[in-house]
mmCIF file of C-alpha atoms in Angstrom:
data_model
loop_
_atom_site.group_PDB
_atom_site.id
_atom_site.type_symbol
_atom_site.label_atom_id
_atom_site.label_comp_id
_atom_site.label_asym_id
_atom_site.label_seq_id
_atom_site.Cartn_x
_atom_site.Cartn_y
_atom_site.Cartn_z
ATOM 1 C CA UNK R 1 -22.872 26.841 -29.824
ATOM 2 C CA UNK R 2 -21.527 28.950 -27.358
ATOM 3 C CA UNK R 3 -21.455 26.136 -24.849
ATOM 4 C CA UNK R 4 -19.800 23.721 -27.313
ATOM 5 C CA UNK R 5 -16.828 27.159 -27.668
ATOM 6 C CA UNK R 6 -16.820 26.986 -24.109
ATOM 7 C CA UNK R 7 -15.824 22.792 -23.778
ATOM 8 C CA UNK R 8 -13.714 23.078 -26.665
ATOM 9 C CA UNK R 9 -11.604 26.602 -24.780
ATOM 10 C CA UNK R 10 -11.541 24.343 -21.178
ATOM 11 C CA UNK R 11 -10.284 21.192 -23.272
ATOM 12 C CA UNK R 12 -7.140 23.298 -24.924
ATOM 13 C CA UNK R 13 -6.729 25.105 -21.450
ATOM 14 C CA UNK R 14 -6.634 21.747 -20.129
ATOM 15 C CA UNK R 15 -4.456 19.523 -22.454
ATOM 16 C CA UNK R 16 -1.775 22.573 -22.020
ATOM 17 C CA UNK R 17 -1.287 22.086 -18.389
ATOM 18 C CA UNK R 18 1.677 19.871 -18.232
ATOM 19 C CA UNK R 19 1.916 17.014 -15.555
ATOM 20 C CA UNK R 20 3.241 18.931 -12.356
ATOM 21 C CA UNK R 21 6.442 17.178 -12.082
ATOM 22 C CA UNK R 22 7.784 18.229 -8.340
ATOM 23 C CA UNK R 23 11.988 18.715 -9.620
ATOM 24 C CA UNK R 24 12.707 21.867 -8.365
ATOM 25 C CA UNK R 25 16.424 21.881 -8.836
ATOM 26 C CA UNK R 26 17.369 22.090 -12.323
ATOM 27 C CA UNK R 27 20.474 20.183 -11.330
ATOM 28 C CA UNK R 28 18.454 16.683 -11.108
ATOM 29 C CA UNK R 29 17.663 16.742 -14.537
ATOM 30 C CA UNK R 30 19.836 15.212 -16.657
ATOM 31 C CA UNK R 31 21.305 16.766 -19.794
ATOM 32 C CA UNK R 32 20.272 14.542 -22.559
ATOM 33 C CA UNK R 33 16.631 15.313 -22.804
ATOM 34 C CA UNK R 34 15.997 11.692 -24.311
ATOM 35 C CA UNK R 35 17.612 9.594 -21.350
ATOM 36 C CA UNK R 36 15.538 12.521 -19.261
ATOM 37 C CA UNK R 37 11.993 11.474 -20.864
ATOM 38 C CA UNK R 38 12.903 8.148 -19.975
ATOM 39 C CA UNK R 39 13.602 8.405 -16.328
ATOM 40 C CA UNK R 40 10.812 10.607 -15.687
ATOM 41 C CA UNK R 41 8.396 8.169 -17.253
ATOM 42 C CA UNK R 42 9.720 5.182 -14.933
ATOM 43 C CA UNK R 43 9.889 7.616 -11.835
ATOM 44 C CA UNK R 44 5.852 8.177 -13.129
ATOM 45 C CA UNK R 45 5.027 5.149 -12.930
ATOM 46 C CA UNK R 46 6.480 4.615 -9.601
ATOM 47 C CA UNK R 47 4.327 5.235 -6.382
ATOM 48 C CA UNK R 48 6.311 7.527 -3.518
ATOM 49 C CA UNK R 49 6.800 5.398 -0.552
ATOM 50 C CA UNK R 50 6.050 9.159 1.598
ATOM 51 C CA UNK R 51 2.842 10.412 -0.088
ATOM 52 C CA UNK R 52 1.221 7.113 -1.269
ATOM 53 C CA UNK R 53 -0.585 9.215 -3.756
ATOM 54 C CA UNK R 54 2.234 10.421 -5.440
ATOM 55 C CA UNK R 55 4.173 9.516 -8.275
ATOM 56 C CA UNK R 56 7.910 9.408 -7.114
ATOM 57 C CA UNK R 57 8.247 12.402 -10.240
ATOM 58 C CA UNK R 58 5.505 14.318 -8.627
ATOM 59 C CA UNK R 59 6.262 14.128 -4.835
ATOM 60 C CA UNK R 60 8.488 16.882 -2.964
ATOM 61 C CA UNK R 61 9.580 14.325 -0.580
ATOM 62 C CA UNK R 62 13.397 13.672 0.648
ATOM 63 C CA UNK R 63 12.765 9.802 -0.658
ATOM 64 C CA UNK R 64 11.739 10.893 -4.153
ATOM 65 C CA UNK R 65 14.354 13.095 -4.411
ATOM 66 C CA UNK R 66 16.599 10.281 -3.716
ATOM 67 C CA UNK R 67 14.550 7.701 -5.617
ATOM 68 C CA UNK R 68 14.610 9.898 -8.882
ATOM 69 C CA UNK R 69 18.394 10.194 -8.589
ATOM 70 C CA UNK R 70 18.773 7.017 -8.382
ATOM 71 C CA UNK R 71 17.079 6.668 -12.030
ATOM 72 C CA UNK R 72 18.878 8.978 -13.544
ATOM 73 C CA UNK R 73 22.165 7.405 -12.648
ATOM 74 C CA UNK R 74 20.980 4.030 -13.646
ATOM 75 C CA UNK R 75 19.289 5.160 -16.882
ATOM 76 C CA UNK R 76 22.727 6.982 -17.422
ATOM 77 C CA UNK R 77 24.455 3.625 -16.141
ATOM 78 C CA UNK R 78 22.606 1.661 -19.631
ATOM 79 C CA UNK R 79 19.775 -0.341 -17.514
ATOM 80 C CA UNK R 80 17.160 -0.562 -18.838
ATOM 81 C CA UNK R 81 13.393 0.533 -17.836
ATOM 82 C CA UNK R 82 12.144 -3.085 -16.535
ATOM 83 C CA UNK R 83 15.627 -3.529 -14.816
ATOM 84 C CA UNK R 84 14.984 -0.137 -13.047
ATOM 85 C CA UNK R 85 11.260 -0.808 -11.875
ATOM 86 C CA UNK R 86 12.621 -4.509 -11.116
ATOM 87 C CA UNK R 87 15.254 -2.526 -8.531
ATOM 88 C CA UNK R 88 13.065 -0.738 -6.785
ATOM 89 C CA UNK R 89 9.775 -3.922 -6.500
ATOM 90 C CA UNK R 90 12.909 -5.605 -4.827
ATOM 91 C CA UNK R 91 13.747 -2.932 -2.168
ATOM 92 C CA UNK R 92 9.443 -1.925 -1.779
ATOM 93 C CA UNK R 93 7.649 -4.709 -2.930
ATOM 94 C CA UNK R 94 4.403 -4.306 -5.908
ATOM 95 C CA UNK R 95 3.215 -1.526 -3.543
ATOM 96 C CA UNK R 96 5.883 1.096 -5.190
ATOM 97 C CA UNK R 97 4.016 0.350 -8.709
ATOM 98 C CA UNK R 98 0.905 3.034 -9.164
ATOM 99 C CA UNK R 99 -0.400 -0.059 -11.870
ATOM 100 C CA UNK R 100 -0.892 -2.985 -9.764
ATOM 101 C CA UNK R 101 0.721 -6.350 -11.612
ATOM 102 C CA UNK R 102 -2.024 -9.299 -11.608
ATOM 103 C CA UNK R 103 -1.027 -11.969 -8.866
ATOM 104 C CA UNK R 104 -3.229 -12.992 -5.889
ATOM 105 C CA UNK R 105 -3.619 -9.866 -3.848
ATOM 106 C CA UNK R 106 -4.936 -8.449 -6.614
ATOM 107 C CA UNK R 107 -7.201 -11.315 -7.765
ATOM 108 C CA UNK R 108 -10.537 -9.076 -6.835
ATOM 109 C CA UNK R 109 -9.012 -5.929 -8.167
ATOM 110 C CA UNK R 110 -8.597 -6.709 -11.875
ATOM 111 C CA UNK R 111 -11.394 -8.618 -11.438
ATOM 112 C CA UNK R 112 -13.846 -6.712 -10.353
ATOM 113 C CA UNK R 113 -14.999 -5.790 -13.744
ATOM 114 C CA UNK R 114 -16.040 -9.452 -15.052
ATOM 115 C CA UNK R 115 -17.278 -10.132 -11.703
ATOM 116 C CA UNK R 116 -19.620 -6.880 -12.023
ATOM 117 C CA UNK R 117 -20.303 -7.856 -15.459
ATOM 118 C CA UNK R 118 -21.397 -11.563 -14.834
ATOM 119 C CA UNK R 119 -23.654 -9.825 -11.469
ATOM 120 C CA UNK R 120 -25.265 -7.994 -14.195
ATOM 121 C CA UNK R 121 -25.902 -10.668 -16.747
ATOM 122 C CA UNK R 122 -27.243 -13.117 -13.673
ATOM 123 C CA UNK R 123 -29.788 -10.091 -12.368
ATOM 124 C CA UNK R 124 -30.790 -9.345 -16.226
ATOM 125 C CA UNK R 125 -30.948 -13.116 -16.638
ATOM 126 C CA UNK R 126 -33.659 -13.778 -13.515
ATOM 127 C CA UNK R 127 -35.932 -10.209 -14.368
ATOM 128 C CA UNK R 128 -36.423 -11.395 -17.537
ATOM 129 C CA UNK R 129 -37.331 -14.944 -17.068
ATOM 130 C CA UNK R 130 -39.418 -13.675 -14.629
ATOM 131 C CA UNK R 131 -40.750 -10.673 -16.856
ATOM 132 C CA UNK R 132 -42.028 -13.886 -19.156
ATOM 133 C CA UNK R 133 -43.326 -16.017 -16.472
ATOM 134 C CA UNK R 134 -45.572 -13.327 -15.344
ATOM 135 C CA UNK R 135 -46.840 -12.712 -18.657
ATOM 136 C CA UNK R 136 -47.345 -16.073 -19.484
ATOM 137 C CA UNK R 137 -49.554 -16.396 -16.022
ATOM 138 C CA UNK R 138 -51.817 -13.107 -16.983
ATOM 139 C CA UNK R 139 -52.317 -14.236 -19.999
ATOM 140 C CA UNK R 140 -56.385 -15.204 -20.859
ATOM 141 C CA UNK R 141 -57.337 -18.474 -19.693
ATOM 142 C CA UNK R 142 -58.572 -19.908 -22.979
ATOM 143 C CA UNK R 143 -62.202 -20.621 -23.612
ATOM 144 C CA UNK R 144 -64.369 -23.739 -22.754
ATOM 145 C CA UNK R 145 -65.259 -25.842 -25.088
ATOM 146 C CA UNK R 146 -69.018 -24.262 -23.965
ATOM 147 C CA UNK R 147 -68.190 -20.797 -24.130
ATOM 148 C CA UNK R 148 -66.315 -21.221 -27.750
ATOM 149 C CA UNK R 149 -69.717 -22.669 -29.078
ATOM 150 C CA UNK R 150 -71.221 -19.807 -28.032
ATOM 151 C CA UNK R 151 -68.643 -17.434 -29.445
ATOM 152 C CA UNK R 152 -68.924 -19.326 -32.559
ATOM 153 C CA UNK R 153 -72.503 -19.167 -32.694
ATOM 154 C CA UNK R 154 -72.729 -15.587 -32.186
ATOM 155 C CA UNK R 155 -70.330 -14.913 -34.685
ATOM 156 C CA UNK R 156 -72.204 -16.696 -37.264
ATOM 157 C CA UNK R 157 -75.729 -14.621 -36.355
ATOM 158 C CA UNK P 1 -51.608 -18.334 -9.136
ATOM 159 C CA UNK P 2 -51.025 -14.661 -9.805
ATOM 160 C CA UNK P 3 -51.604 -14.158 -5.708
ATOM 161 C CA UNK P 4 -48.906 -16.658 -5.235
ATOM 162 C CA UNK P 5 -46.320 -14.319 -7.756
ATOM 163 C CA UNK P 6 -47.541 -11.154 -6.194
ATOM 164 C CA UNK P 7 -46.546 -12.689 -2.501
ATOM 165 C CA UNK P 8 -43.316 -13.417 -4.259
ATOM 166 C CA UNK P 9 -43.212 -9.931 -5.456
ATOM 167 C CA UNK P 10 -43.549 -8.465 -2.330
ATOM 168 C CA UNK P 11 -40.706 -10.452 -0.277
ATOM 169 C CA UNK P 12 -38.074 -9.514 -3.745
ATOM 170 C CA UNK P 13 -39.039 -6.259 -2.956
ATOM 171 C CA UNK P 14 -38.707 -6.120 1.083
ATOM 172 C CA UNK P 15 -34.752 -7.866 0.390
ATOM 173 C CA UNK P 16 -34.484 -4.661 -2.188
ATOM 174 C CA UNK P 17 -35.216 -2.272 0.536
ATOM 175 C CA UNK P 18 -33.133 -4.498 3.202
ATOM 176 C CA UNK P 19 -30.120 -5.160 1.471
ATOM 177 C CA UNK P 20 -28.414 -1.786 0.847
ATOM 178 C CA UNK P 21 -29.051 -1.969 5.103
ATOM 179 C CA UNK P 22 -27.345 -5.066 5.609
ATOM 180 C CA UNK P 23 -24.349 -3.776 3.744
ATOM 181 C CA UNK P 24 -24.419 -0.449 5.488
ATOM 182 C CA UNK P 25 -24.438 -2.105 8.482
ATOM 183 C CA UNK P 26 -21.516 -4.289 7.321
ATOM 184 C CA UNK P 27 -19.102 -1.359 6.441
ATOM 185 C CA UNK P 28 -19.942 0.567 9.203
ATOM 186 C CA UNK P 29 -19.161 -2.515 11.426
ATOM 187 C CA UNK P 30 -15.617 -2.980 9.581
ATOM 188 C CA UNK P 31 -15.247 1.185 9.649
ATOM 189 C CA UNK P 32 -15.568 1.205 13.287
ATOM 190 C CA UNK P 33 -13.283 -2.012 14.201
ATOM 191 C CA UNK P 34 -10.634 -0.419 11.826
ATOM 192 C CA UNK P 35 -10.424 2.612 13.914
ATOM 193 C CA UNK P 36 -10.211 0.447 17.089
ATOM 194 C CA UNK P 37 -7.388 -1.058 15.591
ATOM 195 C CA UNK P 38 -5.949 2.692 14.913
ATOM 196 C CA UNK P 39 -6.654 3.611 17.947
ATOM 197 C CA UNK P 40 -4.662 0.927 19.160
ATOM 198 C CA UNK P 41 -1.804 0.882 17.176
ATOM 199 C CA UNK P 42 -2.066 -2.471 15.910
ATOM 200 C CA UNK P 43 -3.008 -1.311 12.501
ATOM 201 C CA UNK P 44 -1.766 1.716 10.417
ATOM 202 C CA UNK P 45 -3.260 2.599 6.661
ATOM 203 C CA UNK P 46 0.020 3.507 5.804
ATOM 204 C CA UNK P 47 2.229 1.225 6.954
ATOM 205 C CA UNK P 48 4.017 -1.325 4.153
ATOM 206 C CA UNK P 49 5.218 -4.843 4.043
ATOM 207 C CA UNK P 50 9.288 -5.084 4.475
ATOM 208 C CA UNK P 51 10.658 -7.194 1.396
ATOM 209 C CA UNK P 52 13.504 -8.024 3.594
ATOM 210 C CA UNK P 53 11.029 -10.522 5.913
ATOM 211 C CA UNK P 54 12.613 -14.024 5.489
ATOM 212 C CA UNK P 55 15.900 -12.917 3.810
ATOM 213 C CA UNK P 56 19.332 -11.109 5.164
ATOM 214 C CA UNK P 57 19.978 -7.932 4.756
ATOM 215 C CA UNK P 58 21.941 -6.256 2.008
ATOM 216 C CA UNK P 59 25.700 -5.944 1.432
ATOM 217 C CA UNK P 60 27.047 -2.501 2.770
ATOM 218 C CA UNK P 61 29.515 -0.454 4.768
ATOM 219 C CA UNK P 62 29.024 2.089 6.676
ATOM 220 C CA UNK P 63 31.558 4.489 8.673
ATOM 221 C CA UNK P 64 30.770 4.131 12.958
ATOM 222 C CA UNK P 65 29.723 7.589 14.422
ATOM 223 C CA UNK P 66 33.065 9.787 15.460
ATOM 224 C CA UNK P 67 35.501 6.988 14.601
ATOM 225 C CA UNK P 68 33.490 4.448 16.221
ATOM 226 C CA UNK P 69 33.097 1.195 14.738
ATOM 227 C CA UNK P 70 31.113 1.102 11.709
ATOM 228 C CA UNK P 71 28.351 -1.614 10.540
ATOM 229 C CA UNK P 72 28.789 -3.917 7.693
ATOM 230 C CA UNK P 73 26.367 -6.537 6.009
ATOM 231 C CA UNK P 74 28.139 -9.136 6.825
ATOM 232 C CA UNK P 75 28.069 -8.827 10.476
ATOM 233 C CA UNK P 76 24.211 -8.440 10.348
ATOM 234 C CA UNK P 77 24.186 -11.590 7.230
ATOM 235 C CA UNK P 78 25.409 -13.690 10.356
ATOM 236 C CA UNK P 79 24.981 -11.664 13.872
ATOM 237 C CA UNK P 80 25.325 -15.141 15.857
ATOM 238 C CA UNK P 81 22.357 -13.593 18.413
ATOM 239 C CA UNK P 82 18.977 -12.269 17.953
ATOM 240 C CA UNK P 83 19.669 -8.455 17.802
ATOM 241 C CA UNK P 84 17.588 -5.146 16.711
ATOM 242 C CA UNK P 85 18.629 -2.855 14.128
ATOM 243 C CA UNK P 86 16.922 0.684 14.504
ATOM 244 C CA UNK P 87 16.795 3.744 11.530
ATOM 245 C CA UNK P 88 16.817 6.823 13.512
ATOM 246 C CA UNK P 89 17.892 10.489 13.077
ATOM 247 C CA UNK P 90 17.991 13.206 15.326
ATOM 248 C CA UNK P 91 15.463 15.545 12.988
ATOM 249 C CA UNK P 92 12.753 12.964 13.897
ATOM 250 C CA UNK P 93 10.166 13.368 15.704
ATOM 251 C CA UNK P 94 8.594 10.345 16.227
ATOM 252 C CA UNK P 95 11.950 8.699 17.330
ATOM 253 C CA UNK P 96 11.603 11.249 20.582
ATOM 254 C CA UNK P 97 9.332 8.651 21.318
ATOM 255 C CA UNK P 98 11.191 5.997 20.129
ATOM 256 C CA UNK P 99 13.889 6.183 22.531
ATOM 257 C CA UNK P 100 12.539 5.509 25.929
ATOM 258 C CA UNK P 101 11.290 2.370 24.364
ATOM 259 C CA UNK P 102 14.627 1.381 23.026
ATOM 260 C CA UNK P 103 16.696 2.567 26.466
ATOM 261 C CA UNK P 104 14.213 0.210 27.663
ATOM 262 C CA UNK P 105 14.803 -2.827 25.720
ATOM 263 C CA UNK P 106 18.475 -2.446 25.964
ATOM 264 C CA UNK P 107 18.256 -3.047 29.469
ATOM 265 C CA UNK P 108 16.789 -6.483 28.621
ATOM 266 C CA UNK P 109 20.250 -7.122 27.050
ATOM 267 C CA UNK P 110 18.816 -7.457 23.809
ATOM 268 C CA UNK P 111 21.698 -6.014 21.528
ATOM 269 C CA UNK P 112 20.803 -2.966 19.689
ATOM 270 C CA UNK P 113 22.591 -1.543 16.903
ATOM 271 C CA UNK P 114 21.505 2.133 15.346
ATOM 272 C CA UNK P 115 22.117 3.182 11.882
ATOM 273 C CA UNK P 116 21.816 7.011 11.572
ATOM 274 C CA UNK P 117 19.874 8.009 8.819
ATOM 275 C CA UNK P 118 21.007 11.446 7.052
ATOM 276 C CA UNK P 119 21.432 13.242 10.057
ATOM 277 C CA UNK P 120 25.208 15.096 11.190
ATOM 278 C CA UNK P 121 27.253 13.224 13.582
ATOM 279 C CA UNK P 122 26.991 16.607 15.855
ATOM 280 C CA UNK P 123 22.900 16.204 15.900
ATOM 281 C CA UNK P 124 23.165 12.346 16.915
ATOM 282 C CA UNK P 125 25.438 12.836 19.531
ATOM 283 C CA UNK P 126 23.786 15.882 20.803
ATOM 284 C CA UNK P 127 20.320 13.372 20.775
ATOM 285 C CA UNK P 128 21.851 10.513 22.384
ATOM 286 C CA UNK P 129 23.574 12.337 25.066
ATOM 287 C CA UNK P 130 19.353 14.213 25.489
ATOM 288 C CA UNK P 131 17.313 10.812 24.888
ATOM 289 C CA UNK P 132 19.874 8.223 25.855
ATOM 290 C CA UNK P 133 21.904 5.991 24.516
ATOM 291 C CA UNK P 134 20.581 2.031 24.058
ATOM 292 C CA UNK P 135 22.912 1.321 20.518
ATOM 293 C CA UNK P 136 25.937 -1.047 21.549
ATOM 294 C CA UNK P 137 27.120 0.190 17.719
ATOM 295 C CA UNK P 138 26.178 3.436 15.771
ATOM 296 C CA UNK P 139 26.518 3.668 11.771
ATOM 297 C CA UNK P 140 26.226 6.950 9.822
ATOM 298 C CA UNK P 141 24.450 6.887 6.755
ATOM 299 C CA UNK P 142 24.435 10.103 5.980
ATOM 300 C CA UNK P 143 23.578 10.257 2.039
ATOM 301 C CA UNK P 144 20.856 7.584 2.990
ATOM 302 C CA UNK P 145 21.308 5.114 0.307
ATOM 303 C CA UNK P 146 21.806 1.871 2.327
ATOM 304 C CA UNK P 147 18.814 2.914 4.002
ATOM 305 C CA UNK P 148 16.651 2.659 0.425
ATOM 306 C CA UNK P 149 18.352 -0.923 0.203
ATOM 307 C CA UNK P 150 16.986 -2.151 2.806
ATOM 308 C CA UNK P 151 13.601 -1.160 1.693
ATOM 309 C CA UNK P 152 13.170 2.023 4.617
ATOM 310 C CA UNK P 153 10.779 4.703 4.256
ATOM 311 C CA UNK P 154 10.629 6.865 7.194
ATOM 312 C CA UNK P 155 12.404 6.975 10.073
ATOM 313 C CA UNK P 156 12.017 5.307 12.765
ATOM 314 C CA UNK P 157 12.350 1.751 11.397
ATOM 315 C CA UNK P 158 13.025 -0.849 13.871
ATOM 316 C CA UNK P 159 14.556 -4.587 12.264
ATOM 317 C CA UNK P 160 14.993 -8.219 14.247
ATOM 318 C CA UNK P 161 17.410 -10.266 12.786
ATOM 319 C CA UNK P 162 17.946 -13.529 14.179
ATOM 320 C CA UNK P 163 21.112 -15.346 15.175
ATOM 321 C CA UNK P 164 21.316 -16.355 11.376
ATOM 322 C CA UNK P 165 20.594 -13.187 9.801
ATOM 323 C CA UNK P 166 17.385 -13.662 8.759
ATOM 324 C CA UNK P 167 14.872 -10.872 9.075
ATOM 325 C CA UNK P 168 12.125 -11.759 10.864
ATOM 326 C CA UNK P 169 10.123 -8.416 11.942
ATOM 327 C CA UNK P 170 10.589 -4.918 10.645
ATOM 328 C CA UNK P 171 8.026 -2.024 12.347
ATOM 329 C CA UNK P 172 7.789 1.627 11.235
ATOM 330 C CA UNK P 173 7.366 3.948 13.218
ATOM 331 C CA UNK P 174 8.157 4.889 17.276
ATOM 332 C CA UNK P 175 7.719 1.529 19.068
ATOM 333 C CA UNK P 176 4.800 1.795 21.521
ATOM 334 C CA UNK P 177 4.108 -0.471 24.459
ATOM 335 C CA UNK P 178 1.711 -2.218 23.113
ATOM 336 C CA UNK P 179 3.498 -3.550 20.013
ATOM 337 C CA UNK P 180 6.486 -4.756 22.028
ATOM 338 C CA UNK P 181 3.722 -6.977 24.205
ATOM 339 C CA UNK P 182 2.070 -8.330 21.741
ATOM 340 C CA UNK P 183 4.658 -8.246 18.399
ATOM 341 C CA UNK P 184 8.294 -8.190 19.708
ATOM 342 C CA UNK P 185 8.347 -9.775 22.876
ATOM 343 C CA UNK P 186 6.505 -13.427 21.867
ATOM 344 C CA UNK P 187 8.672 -13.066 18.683
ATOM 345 C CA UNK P 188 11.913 -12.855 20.785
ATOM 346 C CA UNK P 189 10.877 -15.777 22.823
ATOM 347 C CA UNK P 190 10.144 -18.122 19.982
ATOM 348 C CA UNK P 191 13.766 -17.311 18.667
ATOM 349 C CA UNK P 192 14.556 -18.072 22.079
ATOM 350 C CA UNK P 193 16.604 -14.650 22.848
#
């Protein structure tokens, strides 16, 4: 019980931390908080070109910085969210998107899963075939016709 | 029979033990050949794929350095030689190194033009009249937004546009050597600069 208290404190510690966005200068933000949401989910979606491991929201770097501007003017300027990530996959290529797109480079990546998955089927496949062969082979060797007369007879005594 | 399964048994079991080996073995082989590469500078984790390879660059305009000439997109959409275009600031470290390689290939007569990338015209000259000066034109972009247009993401970046326009190398990061042996200099000669 006190355990399960425990989880349940970490989980609503946890779900109150709010995604470290890196905007330090109020300034950047813009005023209408809805056209806001929206740029800073694009610019989360976006990787930062500095940091590789960054979202461009999250990263402190002199690119971001410019790359989130650049957002927030054209989410001001009306365009929309696929014409924005479209913008910046022109300038930096599929590498700028933190969720990979399916095309040939990333054949193996997506998948990876059904490969693993048909790996496990074919291993599952061959144990248990073999599982049943070896049973079959240790099973008793059935009686002679000699021995089941004697079986037979002794049964009947 | 059941001696002939158990032999089987055995052998399934030896490639059990050996094959986590074999691909230990494997990675380890690929680790140490990537950090050869490293090591060499032929190969960087980091480094990206230019979107500008097999296209011109973009449309801009840029103000020259102290009233010098500027740069436009046009020029570079149809140059008329095979020429370099280098990113550079004077806040950068790696370009330090950088510049002794591009004094260097300006003596070649391969043109060279710099575009300055949010740096103050007082820093750039102060760097060029320190490190040298290979750029037969100098562009400021000081608020750096060309710069994202054309797909840069650290300076220095170092472009070769042929006679046409057409992008055909971008590296990032201070030219070494090494990658003007065996990158630049066979690429120059198959354009035929």
């Amino acid at each position: 019980m006190r355990r399960l208290c425990f989880a349940a404190g970490l989980a609503i510690l946890l779900l109150q931390v709010a995604p470290a966005f890196a905007v330090s200068d109020p300034s950047e933000l813009l005023a209408n908080p809805a056209l806001e949401a929206r740029a800073e989910a694009i610019g989360s979606h976006l990787r930062c070109l500095v940091c590789q491991n960054e979202s461009i929201e999250a990263s402190d770097a002199g690119l971001a910085k410019d790359i989130r501007a650049i957002i927030r003017q054209q989410v001001v300027a009306g365009r929309s969210d696929k014409q924005i990530t479209a913008y910046m996959v022109q300038r930096y290529g599929t590498f700028i998107l933190l969720r990979p797109p399916f095309e040939p480079l990333t054949v193996l990546l997506w998948g990876s899963p059904v490969i693993a998955l048909l790996l496990g089927a074919a291993i599952a496949f061959f144990a248990f075939r073999r599982q049943r062969r070896e049973a079959a082979a240790s099973a008793p060797i059935p009686l002679s016709p000699d021995e089941q007369a004697k079986l037979e007879a002794l049964l009947r005594s | 029979m059941s001696a002939q399964m158990s032999q089987k048994s055995m052998l399934g079991r030896r490639v059990m033990l050996g094959a986590p080996l074999v691909v230990l073995a494997a990675a380890g082989g690929g680790w140490a050949l990537m950090l050869r590469r490293m090591a060499g500078g032929n190969f960087d984790p980091h480094s990206l794929p230019s979107q500008l390879i097999g296209k011109k660059v973009p449309d801009f305009d840029l103000p020259g350095l102290n009233g010098g000439a500027g740069i436009t997109g046009a020029e570079l959409q149809k140059p008329g030689r095979t020429m370099l275009v280098n990113f550079f600031a004077s806040w950068c470290i790696p370009c330090l190194e950088d510049a002794p390689m591009l004094n260097q290939l300006a003596k070649t007569g391969l043109p060279i033009w710099g575009i300055t990338y949010k740096d103050k015209p007082a820093d750039t000259e102060q760097f060029l009249s320190q490190h040298g000066n290979p750029f037969g034109r100098i562009a400021v972009d000081l608020p750096g937004r060309v710069a994202i247009n054309w797909g840069l993401y650290g300076v220095p970046e170092t472009y070769l546009i042929d006679a046409s326009g057409i992008v055909h190398w971008r590296y990032a990061g201070a030219l070494t050597q090494r990658v003007i042996d065996e990158d630049l200099t066979p690429l120059l000669h198959r354009l035929g600069a």
